[in-house]
Amino acid sequence: MRSIEAPSMPDLVTGLSRAVLQTAFERSPVGVGVCDEDGRFLAVNSALTSMLSRRREEIVGRPFLTFVHPEQRSASLAGYFRSVVAAASASPPATEHAELRCLSGDGSVVWLSVTWTITEPDQAGEQYGIVHLHDVTDRRYAGAHVGA
């Protein structure tokens, strides 16, 4: 009996059409952003623009920290850099998680559950930060009012 090996992740992705990958990114129910080595957004999906109440053009090219409440920027940077250090040490892709207050387009605060993952180097040696965001504002405010 011949064993069948499961395809590796790159083989699976390579086998998917651009349209499928675009749908997986753009129609994701969570905010997804791709950042360069300086933490600037290179790409964002519709869910992320909706969470931040901003147009794509207002986000792409700007650092993620731009949207984090000033009081929480150091926590955001610390998590991001732990991911970078782990990725540089050739560990498995490092993931960091935090809940951060972010500022929406109208100046209101939105609580986002943020997960950062640093990619492995591509063929050119470039690495990217992938950020996944979930809006947890309602849960945070409901928790603040429990027992009040």
PDB file of N, CA and C in Angstrom, residues 65-112:
ATOM      1  N   LEU A  65       0.834  51.408  14.965  1.00  0.00           N
ATOM      2  CA  LEU A  65       0.812  52.190  16.203  1.00  0.00           C
ATOM      3  C   LEU A  65       0.019  53.492  16.070  1.00  0.00           C
ATOM      4  N   THR A  66      -0.110  54.000  14.863  1.00  0.00           N
ATOM      5  CA  THR A  66      -0.885  55.216  14.631  1.00  0.00           C
ATOM      6  C   THR A  66      -2.298  55.070  15.170  1.00  0.00           C
ATOM      7  N   PHE A  67      -2.823  53.867  15.131  1.00  0.00           N
ATOM      8  CA  PHE A  67      -4.220  53.617  15.478  1.00  0.00           C
ATOM      9  C   PHE A  67      -4.402  53.116  16.912  1.00  0.00           C
ATOM     10  N   VAL A  68      -3.283  52.869  17.604  1.00  0.00           N
ATOM     11  CA  VAL A  68      -3.336  52.403  18.985  1.00  0.00           C
ATOM     12  C   VAL A  68      -3.400  53.621  19.908  1.00  0.00           C
ATOM     13  N   HIS A  69      -4.246  53.547  20.934  1.00  0.00           N
ATOM     14  CA  HIS A  69      -4.359  54.624  21.921  1.00  0.00           C
ATOM     15  C   HIS A  69      -2.965  54.913  22.478  1.00  0.00           C
ATOM     16  N   PRO A  70      -2.597  56.199  22.616  1.00  0.00           N
ATOM     17  CA  PRO A  70      -1.242  56.537  23.089  1.00  0.00           C
ATOM     18  C   PRO A  70      -0.830  55.839  24.382  1.00  0.00           C
ATOM     19  N   GLU A  71      -1.764  55.620  25.295  1.00  0.00           N
ATOM     20  CA  GLU A  71      -1.428  54.975  26.562  1.00  0.00           C
ATOM     21  C   GLU A  71      -1.080  53.498  26.405  1.00  0.00           C
ATOM     22  N   GLN A  72      -1.371  52.922  25.249  1.00  0.00           N
ATOM     23  CA  GLN A  72      -1.110  51.493  25.064  1.00  0.00           C
ATOM     24  C   GLN A  72      -0.081  51.197  23.979  1.00  0.00           C
ATOM     25  N   ARG A  73       0.545  52.217  23.475  1.00  0.00           N
ATOM     26  CA  ARG A  73       1.524  52.005  22.394  1.00  0.00           C
ATOM     27  C   ARG A  73       2.723  51.197  22.849  1.00  0.00           C
ATOM     28  N   SER A  74       3.182  51.385  24.068  1.00  0.00           N
ATOM     29  CA  SER A  74       4.341  50.615  24.533  1.00  0.00           C
ATOM     30  C   SER A  74       3.997  49.130  24.641  1.00  0.00           C
ATOM     31  N   ALA A  75       2.787  48.801  25.094  1.00  0.00           N
ATOM     32  CA  ALA A  75       2.366  47.395  25.167  1.00  0.00           C
ATOM     33  C   ALA A  75       2.291  46.787  23.779  1.00  0.00           C
ATOM     34  N   SER A  76       1.806  47.575  22.819  1.00  0.00           N
ATOM     35  CA  SER A  76       1.709  47.103  21.446  1.00  0.00           C
ATOM     36  C   SER A  76       3.097  46.836  20.867  1.00  0.00           C
ATOM     37  N   LEU A  77       4.012  47.769  21.070  1.00  0.00           N
ATOM     38  CA  LEU A  77       5.383  47.601  20.578  1.00  0.00           C
ATOM     39  C   LEU A  77       6.070  46.404  21.216  1.00  0.00           C
ATOM     40  N   ALA A  78       5.868  46.220  22.500  1.00  0.00           N
ATOM     41  CA  ALA A  78       6.507  45.100  23.193  1.00  0.00           C
ATOM     42  C   ALA A  78       6.075  43.762  22.597  1.00  0.00           C
ATOM     43  N   GLY A  79       4.786  43.596  22.352  1.00  0.00           N
ATOM     44  CA  GLY A  79       4.288  42.361  21.761  1.00  0.00           C
ATOM     45  C   GLY A  79       4.821  42.139  20.359  1.00  0.00           C
ATOM     46  N   TYR A  80       4.835  43.195  19.574  1.00  0.00           N
ATOM     47  CA  TYR A  80       5.334  43.097  18.204  1.00  0.00           C
ATOM     48  C   TYR A  80       6.809  42.693  18.206  1.00  0.00           C
ATOM     49  N   PHE A  81       7.615  43.331  19.050  1.00  0.00           N
ATOM     50  CA  PHE A  81       9.039  43.021  19.065  1.00  0.00           C
ATOM     51  C   PHE A  81       9.340  41.630  19.613  1.00  0.00           C
ATOM     52  N   ARG A  82       8.520  41.144  20.540  1.00  0.00           N
ATOM     53  CA  ARG A  82       8.705  39.741  20.982  1.00  0.00           C
ATOM     54  C   ARG A  82       8.503  38.799  19.797  1.00  0.00           C
ATOM     55  N   SER A  83       7.540  39.098  18.942  1.00  0.00           N
ATOM     56  CA  SER A  83       7.320  38.281  17.741  1.00  0.00           C
ATOM     57  C   SER A  83       8.508  38.369  16.798  1.00  0.00           C
ATOM     58  N   VAL A  84       9.045  39.560  16.619  1.00  0.00           N
ATOM     59  CA  VAL A  84      10.197  39.756  15.730  1.00  0.00           C
ATOM     60  C   VAL A  84      11.405  38.991  16.245  1.00  0.00           C
ATOM     61  N   VAL A  85      11.682  39.084  17.542  1.00  0.00           N
ATOM     62  CA  VAL A  85      12.830  38.398  18.131  1.00  0.00           C
ATOM     63  C   VAL A  85      12.682  36.887  17.978  1.00  0.00           C
ATOM     64  N   ALA A  86      11.493  36.376  18.246  1.00  0.00           N
ATOM     65  CA  ALA A  86      11.274  34.931  18.103  1.00  0.00           C
ATOM     66  C   ALA A  86      11.457  34.499  16.653  1.00  0.00           C
ATOM     67  N   ALA A  87      10.957  35.303  15.717  1.00  0.00           N
ATOM     68  CA  ALA A  87      11.109  34.966  14.297  1.00  0.00           C
ATOM     69  C   ALA A  87      12.582  34.995  13.894  1.00  0.00           C
ATOM     70  N   ALA A  88      13.338  35.957  14.402  1.00  0.00           N
ATOM     71  CA  ALA A  88      14.760  36.070  14.067  1.00  0.00           C
ATOM     72  C   ALA A  88      15.573  34.920  14.634  1.00  0.00           C
ATOM     73  N   SER A  89      15.094  34.303  15.711  1.00  0.00           N
ATOM     74  CA  SER A  89      15.822  33.202  16.320  1.00  0.00           C
ATOM     75  C   SER A  89      15.485  31.860  15.683  1.00  0.00           C
ATOM     76  N   ALA A  90      14.789  31.913  14.552  1.00  0.00           N
ATOM     77  CA  ALA A  90      14.428  30.711  13.799  1.00  0.00           C
ATOM     78  C   ALA A  90      13.492  29.793  14.572  1.00  0.00           C
ATOM     79  N   SER A  91      12.768  30.361  15.497  1.00  0.00           N
ATOM     80  CA  SER A  91      11.740  29.592  16.201  1.00  0.00           C
ATOM     81  C   SER A  91      10.559  29.421  15.253  1.00  0.00           C
ATOM     82  N   PRO A  92       9.617  28.552  15.599  1.00  0.00           N
ATOM     83  CA  PRO A  92       8.403  28.493  14.785  1.00  0.00           C
ATOM     84  C   PRO A  92       7.770  29.879  14.755  1.00  0.00           C
ATOM     85  N   PRO A  93       6.963  30.193  13.738  1.00  0.00           N
ATOM     86  CA  PRO A  93       6.371  31.529  13.665  1.00  0.00           C
ATOM     87  C   PRO A  93       5.775  31.933  15.011  1.00  0.00           C
ATOM     88  N   ALA A  94       6.264  33.045  15.506  1.00  0.00           N
ATOM     89  CA  ALA A  94       5.853  33.511  16.833  1.00  0.00           C
ATOM     90  C   ALA A  94       4.547  34.279  16.736  1.00  0.00           C
ATOM     91  N   THR A  95       3.704  34.063  17.722  1.00  0.00           N
ATOM     92  CA  THR A  95       2.431  34.760  17.774  1.00  0.00           C
ATOM     93  C   THR A  95       2.327  35.464  19.115  1.00  0.00           C
ATOM     94  N   GLU A  96       1.937  36.703  19.088  1.00  0.00           N
ATOM     95  CA  GLU A  96       1.714  37.495  20.291  1.00  0.00           C
ATOM     96  C   GLU A  96       0.270  37.953  20.287  1.00  0.00           C
ATOM     97  N   HIS A  97      -0.298  38.077  21.463  1.00  0.00           N
ATOM     98  CA  HIS A  97      -1.697  38.471  21.576  1.00  0.00           C
ATOM     99  C   HIS A  97      -1.845  39.554  22.641  1.00  0.00           C
ATOM    100  N   ALA A  98      -2.744  40.506  22.384  1.00  0.00           N
ATOM    101  CA  ALA A  98      -3.061  41.548  23.358  1.00  0.00           C
ATOM    102  C   ALA A  98      -4.440  42.101  23.049  1.00  0.00           C
ATOM    103  N   GLU A  99      -5.028  42.753  24.033  1.00  0.00           N
ATOM    104  CA  GLU A  99      -6.239  43.532  23.798  1.00  0.00           C
ATOM    105  C   GLU A  99      -5.847  44.984  23.990  1.00  0.00           C
ATOM    106  N   LEU A 100      -6.088  45.780  22.961  1.00  0.00           N
ATOM    107  CA  LEU A 100      -5.641  47.160  22.947  1.00  0.00           C
ATOM    108  C   LEU A 100      -6.780  48.119  22.658  1.00  0.00           C
ATOM    109  N   ARG A 101      -6.694  49.290  23.258  1.00  0.00           N
ATOM    110  CA  ARG A 101      -7.606  50.366  22.894  1.00  0.00           C
ATOM    111  C   ARG A 101      -7.046  51.014  21.636  1.00  0.00           C
ATOM    112  N   CYS A 102      -7.882  51.131  20.625  1.00  0.00           N
ATOM    113  CA  CYS A 102      -7.481  51.774  19.381  1.00  0.00           C
ATOM    114  C   CYS A 102      -8.425  52.946  19.122  1.00  0.00           C
ATOM    115  N   LEU A 103      -7.997  53.844  18.252  1.00  0.00           N
ATOM    116  CA  LEU A 103      -8.781  55.030  17.946  1.00  0.00           C
ATOM    117  C   LEU A 103      -9.402  54.891  16.570  1.00  0.00           C
ATOM    118  N   SER A 104     -10.711  55.060  16.521  1.00  0.00           N
ATOM    119  CA  SER A 104     -11.416  54.955  15.243  1.00  0.00           C
ATOM    120  C   SER A 104     -11.344  56.298  14.512  1.00  0.00           C
ATOM    121  N   GLY A 105     -11.847  56.309  13.309  1.00  0.00           N
ATOM    122  CA  GLY A 105     -11.816  57.512  12.481  1.00  0.00           C
ATOM    123  C   GLY A 105     -12.540  58.687  13.088  1.00  0.00           C
ATOM    124  N   ASP A 106     -13.554  58.423  13.909  1.00  0.00           N
ATOM    125  CA  ASP A 106     -14.300  59.527  14.527  1.00  0.00           C
ATOM    126  C   ASP A 106     -13.741  59.893  15.905  1.00  0.00           C
ATOM    127  N   GLY A 107     -12.609  59.297  16.285  1.00  0.00           N
ATOM    128  CA  GLY A 107     -11.974  59.606  17.558  1.00  0.00           C
ATOM    129  C   GLY A 107     -12.442  58.771  18.729  1.00  0.00           C
ATOM    130  N   SER A 108     -13.444  57.925  18.516  1.00  0.00           N
ATOM    131  CA  SER A 108     -13.918  57.080  19.609  1.00  0.00           C
ATOM    132  C   SER A 108     -12.944  55.913  19.824  1.00  0.00           C
ATOM    133  N   VAL A 109     -13.050  55.321  21.010  1.00  0.00           N
ATOM    134  CA  VAL A 109     -12.184  54.195  21.362  1.00  0.00           C
ATOM    135  C   VAL A 109     -12.869  52.897  20.980  1.00  0.00           C
ATOM    136  N   VAL A 110     -12.115  52.024  20.356  1.00  0.00           N
ATOM    137  CA  VAL A 110     -12.579  50.676  20.036  1.00  0.00           C
ATOM    138  C   VAL A 110     -11.553  49.710  20.629  1.00  0.00           C
ATOM    139  N   TRP A 111     -12.044  48.708  21.350  1.00  0.00           N
ATOM    140  CA  TRP A 111     -11.165  47.688  21.917  1.00  0.00           C
ATOM    141  C   TRP A 111     -10.978  46.586  20.883  1.00  0.00           C
ATOM    142  N   LEU A 112      -9.725  46.279  20.572  1.00  0.00           N
ATOM    143  CA  LEU A 112      -9.433  45.236  19.599  1.00  0.00           C
ATOM    144  C   LEU A 112      -8.550  44.163  20.219  1.00  0.00           C
TER     145      LEU A 112
END
